[in-house]
Amino acid sequence: MKRVGVLTSGGDNPGLNPCIRAVVRMGIHLGLEMVGIRRGYAGLIDGAIDEMDARSVGGIIGHGGTILGTARCPEFYDVKGRKEALRRLNQFGIDGLVSIGGNGSLTGALELWRMGFPTIGIPSTIDNDVNGTDISIGVDTALNTILDAIDKIKDTASSHNRAFLIETMGRDSGYLATASGVAGGAELMLCPEVETTFKDICHTIDDAYVRGKSHCIIIVAEGWEPGTQALVEQLQKQKDKLGFSVRVTQLGHVQRGGSPSAFDRLLATRLGAAAVRELNAGNAGNIVGWTKSTITLTPLEEAVAFEKELGRDLWDLARIMEM
C-alpha cells in the first residue's frame, strides 16, 4: 500500500479535524502518500481529491467541523454511484481508504470493501449508536455543550420557578438526552427508546413543585414521540393545574459545533492513528473502536448490522436520579 485517502461523511462534529490530522500524520510516518477527499462520498464520485502533507493539517486539532467538508450522497446508494467512486479511487492511484463517520458512512465503507477495495472505518457520531466502540468521536464535546446549556437554563429556571423542556439532538437515539440529563441533574429524560406518557410528565412537573423544588428540568431527545412542540401544547392546556409555568429551549446545531474537548482530541488521535496502522497492516474491512479503554477492531459488517441501543444501566441510573 502506497497511497491512502481519507474522507469525512454524514453529520459533522467537533472531533473530525483531530482525527483527520492523526490519519494524515500517521500515514506520513509510515511512509504513505496521503490524499484528502472533500465532501465525503459525493466528493469521491466528483473527483474532489487533494494531496495532503503534515502542513495540510497543521493547527486544526482545536477546530470544530471538518476541513474536508461533508455531504449527503444519495448517488452512493446505487451500484452505479459506487462503481463511479471505485473508478475515481483507481484513477487517483489510491490503494486504501479511511472513512470517518456514523452508521451511514460506515455502511458506505462496507460497500466499497465488498467491491474489493481496502477500506477501514472510524466511528464518529454524537448519537453514540455505532456497534464496536464504547464511545464515538464527538460525543464528549456534544455532551459538554448540552451540559453547559442545562446549567445555565437551570439558573434562570430557578430564579423564575419554571419548568424547562430542553430539546437535544437524537432522532433515533436517546443517548445524548439520557447522559446529559444524568450529568445535569434533570428531573426527567424523554427518549425514542422508552415510552413516557403525558400523565407521567405532568406528575413529574407537579411532584417537583409540591416537594419544594425551584425548577423542573426535562431533557427531550428530538426523536421522542409525539415531539417537543406537541408536548408544549399539551402542557399549556394544563398550566392552571401545574405548579410551574413551562418554557422550551431547542439546542439545535450548537451541539455539533465548537472546539473539541481534551477527551475527544485524544480519542480522535488514537483512533485516527490506529486506523492507518491497521489498514497498512492488511486489516481492512473493520472499524477501529475504543472498548474498555483499548483500541479494538470490529468487522464493518457487524458494526453496521444494527444501531447500538441505549444502555439499560444508564437508563436505570437515570430513573434513580430523577427524584
Coordinates of C-alpha atoms in Angstrom, one line a residue, residues 14-302:
P14 CA -16.1 18.6 16.9
G15 CA -13.8 15.6 16.7
L16 CA -13.3 15.3 13.0
N17 CA -10.4 17.6 12.5
P18 CA -8.2 16.0 15.2
C19 CA -9.0 12.6 13.5
I20 CA -8.1 13.8 10.0
R21 CA -4.8 15.2 11.5
A22 CA -3.9 11.9 13.1
V23 CA -4.7 9.9 9.9
V24 CA -2.6 12.1 7.7
R25 CA 0.4 12.3 10.1
M26 CA 0.4 8.6 10.9
G27 CA 0.2 7.8 7.2
I28 CA 3.2 10.1 6.5
H29 CA 5.1 8.4 9.5
L30 CA 4.5 5.1 7.8
G31 CA 5.9 6.3 4.5
L32 CA 2.5 6.6 2.8
E33 CA 1.2 9.2 0.4
M34 CA -1.9 10.8 1.8
V35 CA -4.8 12.4 0.0
G36 CA -7.9 14.1 1.3
I37 CA -11.3 13.6 -0.3
R38 CA -13.6 16.6 0.0
R39 CA -17.4 16.4 0.8
G40 CA -17.4 12.7 1.6
Y41 CA -18.6 10.1 -0.9
A42 CA -20.1 12.9 -3.0
G43 CA -16.6 14.4 -3.4
L44 CA -15.2 11.0 -4.1
I45 CA -17.6 10.5 -7.0
D46 CA -16.8 14.0 -8.3
G47 CA -13.1 13.6 -8.0
A48 CA -12.6 16.3 -5.4
I49 CA -9.3 14.8 -4.2
D50 CA -6.2 16.7 -3.0
E51 CA -2.7 15.8 -1.9
M52 CA -2.1 16.3 1.9
D53 CA 1.1 16.6 3.9
A54 CA 1.9 17.4 7.5
R55 CA 1.3 21.1 7.0
S56 CA -2.1 20.5 5.4
V57 CA -3.4 19.5 8.9
G58 CA -1.4 22.0 10.9
G59 CA -3.3 24.0 13.5
I60 CA -6.6 22.2 13.1
I61 CA -6.6 20.0 16.3
G62 CA -8.6 22.6 18.2
H63 CA -11.1 23.5 15.5
G64 CA -14.7 22.1 15.2
G65 CA -16.2 20.9 11.9
T66 CA -14.1 19.3 9.2
I67 CA -11.6 20.8 6.9
L68 CA -12.5 18.2 4.3
G69 CA -16.2 19.1 4.4
T70 CA -19.1 16.6 4.4
A71 CA -22.2 16.0 2.4
R72 CA -25.0 13.5 1.9
C73 CA -24.7 11.4 -1.2
P74 CA -27.8 9.7 -2.5
E75 CA -25.9 8.5 -5.6
F76 CA -23.8 6.2 -3.4
Y77 CA -26.9 4.1 -2.6
D78 CA -26.9 2.9 -6.2
V79 CA -24.4 0.4 -7.7
K80 CA -23.7 2.9 -10.5
G81 CA -22.6 5.6 -7.9
R82 CA -20.4 3.1 -6.1
K83 CA -18.8 2.0 -9.3
E84 CA -18.0 5.6 -10.2
A85 CA -16.5 6.1 -6.7
L86 CA -14.3 3.0 -7.2
R87 CA -13.3 4.3 -10.7
R88 CA -12.2 7.6 -9.1
L89 CA -10.1 5.7 -6.4
N90 CA -8.3 3.8 -9.1
Q91 CA -7.9 6.9 -11.3
F92 CA -6.1 8.7 -8.5
G93 CA -4.0 5.7 -7.6
I94 CA -5.5 5.3 -4.1
D95 CA -4.8 1.9 -2.5
G96 CA -6.8 2.3 0.7
L97 CA -9.5 4.4 2.2
V98 CA -10.2 5.7 5.8
S99 CA -13.8 6.6 6.2
I100 CA -14.8 8.7 9.3
G101 CA -18.5 8.9 10.1
G102 CA -21.6 7.3 11.6
N103 CA -23.6 4.3 10.6
G104 CA -24.4 5.6 7.1
S105 CA -20.8 6.5 6.3
L106 CA -19.6 3.1 7.6
T107 CA -22.1 1.3 5.5
G108 CA -20.6 3.1 2.5
A109 CA -17.2 1.9 3.6
L110 CA -18.6 -1.6 3.8
E111 CA -20.0 -1.5 0.3
L112 CA -16.6 -0.5 -1.1
W113 CA -15.0 -3.3 0.9
R114 CA -17.4 -5.7 -0.6
M115 CA -16.4 -4.5 -4.0
G116 CA -12.8 -5.5 -3.1
F117 CA -11.4 -2.1 -2.1
P118 CA -9.3 -1.9 1.2
T119 CA -11.4 0.3 3.5
I120 CA -11.4 0.9 7.2
G121 CA -13.9 2.9 9.3
I122 CA -13.7 5.2 12.3
P123 CA -16.9 5.8 14.3
S124 CA -17.8 9.4 14.6
T125 CA -21.3 10.3 15.6
I126 CA -22.7 12.3 18.6
D127 CA -25.6 9.8 18.9
N128 CA -23.1 7.2 20.1
D129 CA -25.0 4.4 18.3
V130 CA -22.2 2.6 16.4
N131 CA -21.5 -1.0 17.4
G132 CA -17.9 -1.9 18.2
T133 CA -17.0 1.1 20.3
D134 CA -18.0 2.3 23.8
I135 CA -17.9 5.9 22.6
S136 CA -17.7 7.6 19.2
I137 CA -15.7 10.7 18.3
G138 CA -17.7 13.9 19.0
V139 CA -19.9 12.5 21.8
D140 CA -17.9 14.0 24.7
T141 CA -17.8 17.5 23.3
A142 CA -21.5 17.5 22.4
L143 CA -22.4 16.3 25.9
N144 CA -20.3 19.1 27.4
T145 CA -22.1 21.7 25.2
I146 CA -25.5 20.4 26.3
L147 CA -24.4 20.3 29.9
D148 CA -23.3 23.9 29.8
A149 CA -26.8 24.8 28.4
I150 CA -28.5 22.8 31.1
D151 CA -26.6 24.5 33.9
K152 CA -27.3 28.0 32.5
I153 CA -31.0 27.3 31.9
K154 CA -31.3 25.8 35.4
D155 CA -30.1 29.2 36.8
T156 CA -32.9 31.1 35.1
A157 CA -35.5 28.4 35.7
S158 CA -34.7 28.5 39.5
S159 CA -34.9 32.3 39.5
H160 CA -38.4 32.3 38.0
N161 CA -39.7 28.9 39.4
R162 CA -40.2 27.4 36.0
A163 CA -40.2 24.0 34.2
F164 CA -38.0 23.9 31.1
L165 CA -38.1 21.4 28.2
I166 CA -34.6 21.3 26.7
E167 CA -34.5 19.5 23.3
T168 CA -31.3 17.7 22.3
M169 CA -30.4 16.0 19.1
G170 CA -31.1 12.3 18.8
R171 CA -33.6 11.4 16.0
D172 CA -33.3 7.7 16.8
S173 CA -31.1 7.6 19.8
G174 CA -31.7 8.9 23.3
Y175 CA -28.1 8.7 24.4
L176 CA -27.4 12.4 24.5
A177 CA -30.6 13.2 26.3
T178 CA -30.1 10.5 28.9
A179 CA -26.4 11.1 29.5
S180 CA -26.7 14.9 29.7
G181 CA -29.8 14.5 31.9
V182 CA -27.9 12.4 34.4
A183 CA -24.9 14.7 34.4
G184 CA -27.1 17.8 34.6
G185 CA -29.4 16.6 37.3
A186 CA -32.5 16.8 35.2
E187 CA -35.9 15.7 36.7
L188 CA -36.9 13.6 33.6
M189 CA -35.5 12.5 30.2
L190 CA -37.7 11.6 27.2
C191 CA -36.1 9.3 24.7
P192 CA -37.3 7.5 21.5
E193 CA -36.5 4.1 23.0
V194 CA -38.7 4.5 26.1
E195 CA -42.4 5.2 26.2
T196 CA -43.3 8.0 28.6
T197 CA -47.0 9.1 29.0
F198 CA -48.3 12.7 29.2
K199 CA -49.6 11.7 32.6
D200 CA -46.1 10.7 33.8
I201 CA -44.7 14.0 32.6
C202 CA -47.4 16.1 34.3
H203 CA -46.8 14.1 37.5
T204 CA -43.0 14.8 37.4
I205 CA -43.6 18.5 37.0
D206 CA -46.3 18.7 39.7
D207 CA -44.3 16.5 42.1
A208 CA -41.2 18.7 41.7
Y209 CA -43.3 21.7 42.6
V210 CA -45.0 20.1 45.6
R211 CA -41.7 18.9 47.0
G212 CA -40.4 22.4 47.1
K213 CA -38.0 22.4 44.1
S214 CA -37.3 25.8 42.5
H215 CA -37.3 24.3 39.0
C216 CA -38.0 21.2 36.9
I217 CA -35.7 20.3 34.0
I218 CA -36.9 17.8 31.4
I219 CA -34.5 16.8 28.6
V220 CA -36.2 15.8 25.4
A221 CA -34.5 13.9 22.5
E222 CA -35.7 15.3 19.2
G223 CA -36.9 11.8 18.1
W224 CA -39.2 11.3 21.1
E225 CA -42.8 11.0 20.1
P226 CA -45.1 12.8 20.0
G227 CA -42.4 15.5 19.9
T228 CA -41.4 18.6 21.9
Q229 CA -43.9 21.0 20.3
A230 CA -46.8 18.7 20.8
L231 CA -45.8 18.3 24.4
V232 CA -45.6 22.1 24.9
E233 CA -49.1 22.5 23.5
Q234 CA -50.5 19.8 25.8
L235 CA -48.8 21.3 28.9
Q236 CA -50.1 24.8 28.1
K237 CA -53.6 23.3 28.4
Q238 CA -52.7 22.1 31.9
K239 CA -50.9 25.3 33.0
D240 CA -53.5 26.1 35.7
K241 CA -53.1 22.6 37.2
L242 CA -49.2 22.6 37.2
G243 CA -47.2 24.4 39.8
F244 CA -44.6 25.6 37.3
S245 CA -45.0 27.6 34.1
V246 CA -43.3 25.9 31.2
R247 CA -40.7 27.1 28.7
V248 CA -38.8 25.3 26.0
T249 CA -35.3 25.6 24.5
Q250 CA -34.2 23.8 21.4
L251 CA -30.4 23.5 21.4
G252 CA -30.2 22.5 17.7
H253 CA -26.9 22.6 15.8
V254 CA -24.9 24.3 18.6
Q255 CA -24.4 20.7 19.8
R256 CA -22.3 19.9 16.7
G257 CA -20.0 22.9 16.8
G258 CA -17.3 24.3 19.0
S259 CA -13.7 23.3 19.9
P260 CA -13.3 19.6 20.7
S261 CA -12.8 18.6 24.3
A262 CA -9.5 17.1 25.5
F263 CA -11.1 13.7 25.6
D264 CA -12.3 14.0 22.0
R265 CA -8.9 15.2 20.8
L266 CA -7.2 12.2 22.4
L267 CA -9.8 9.7 21.2
A268 CA -9.8 11.1 17.7
T269 CA -6.0 11.0 17.6
R270 CA -5.8 7.4 18.9
L271 CA -8.5 6.1 16.5
G272 CA -7.1 8.0 13.5
A273 CA -3.6 6.7 14.0
A274 CA -4.8 3.2 14.7
A275 CA -6.9 3.2 11.6
V276 CA -4.0 3.9 9.3
R277 CA -1.7 1.4 11.1
E278 CA -4.3 -1.4 10.7
L279 CA -5.1 -0.5 7.1
N280 CA -1.4 -0.6 6.3
A281 CA -1.1 -3.9 8.1
G282 CA -3.7 -5.5 5.9
N283 CA -6.6 -5.3 8.4
A284 CA -9.1 -3.6 6.1
G285 CA -12.8 -4.4 6.4
N286 CA -13.0 -3.3 10.0
I287 CA -13.8 -0.3 12.2
V288 CA -11.4 0.8 14.9
G289 CA -13.2 1.4 18.2
W290 CA -12.5 2.3 21.8
T291 CA -13.7 -0.5 24.1
K292 CA -12.7 -0.8 27.8
S293 CA -10.0 1.9 27.2
T294 CA -8.4 -0.2 24.4
I295 CA -8.2 0.1 20.6
T296 CA -10.3 -2.7 19.1
L297 CA -11.3 -4.0 15.7
T298 CA -14.8 -4.9 14.7
P299 CA -15.8 -6.1 11.2
L300 CA -17.6 -3.4 9.2
E301 CA -20.5 -5.8 8.6
E302 CA -21.0 -6.3 12.3

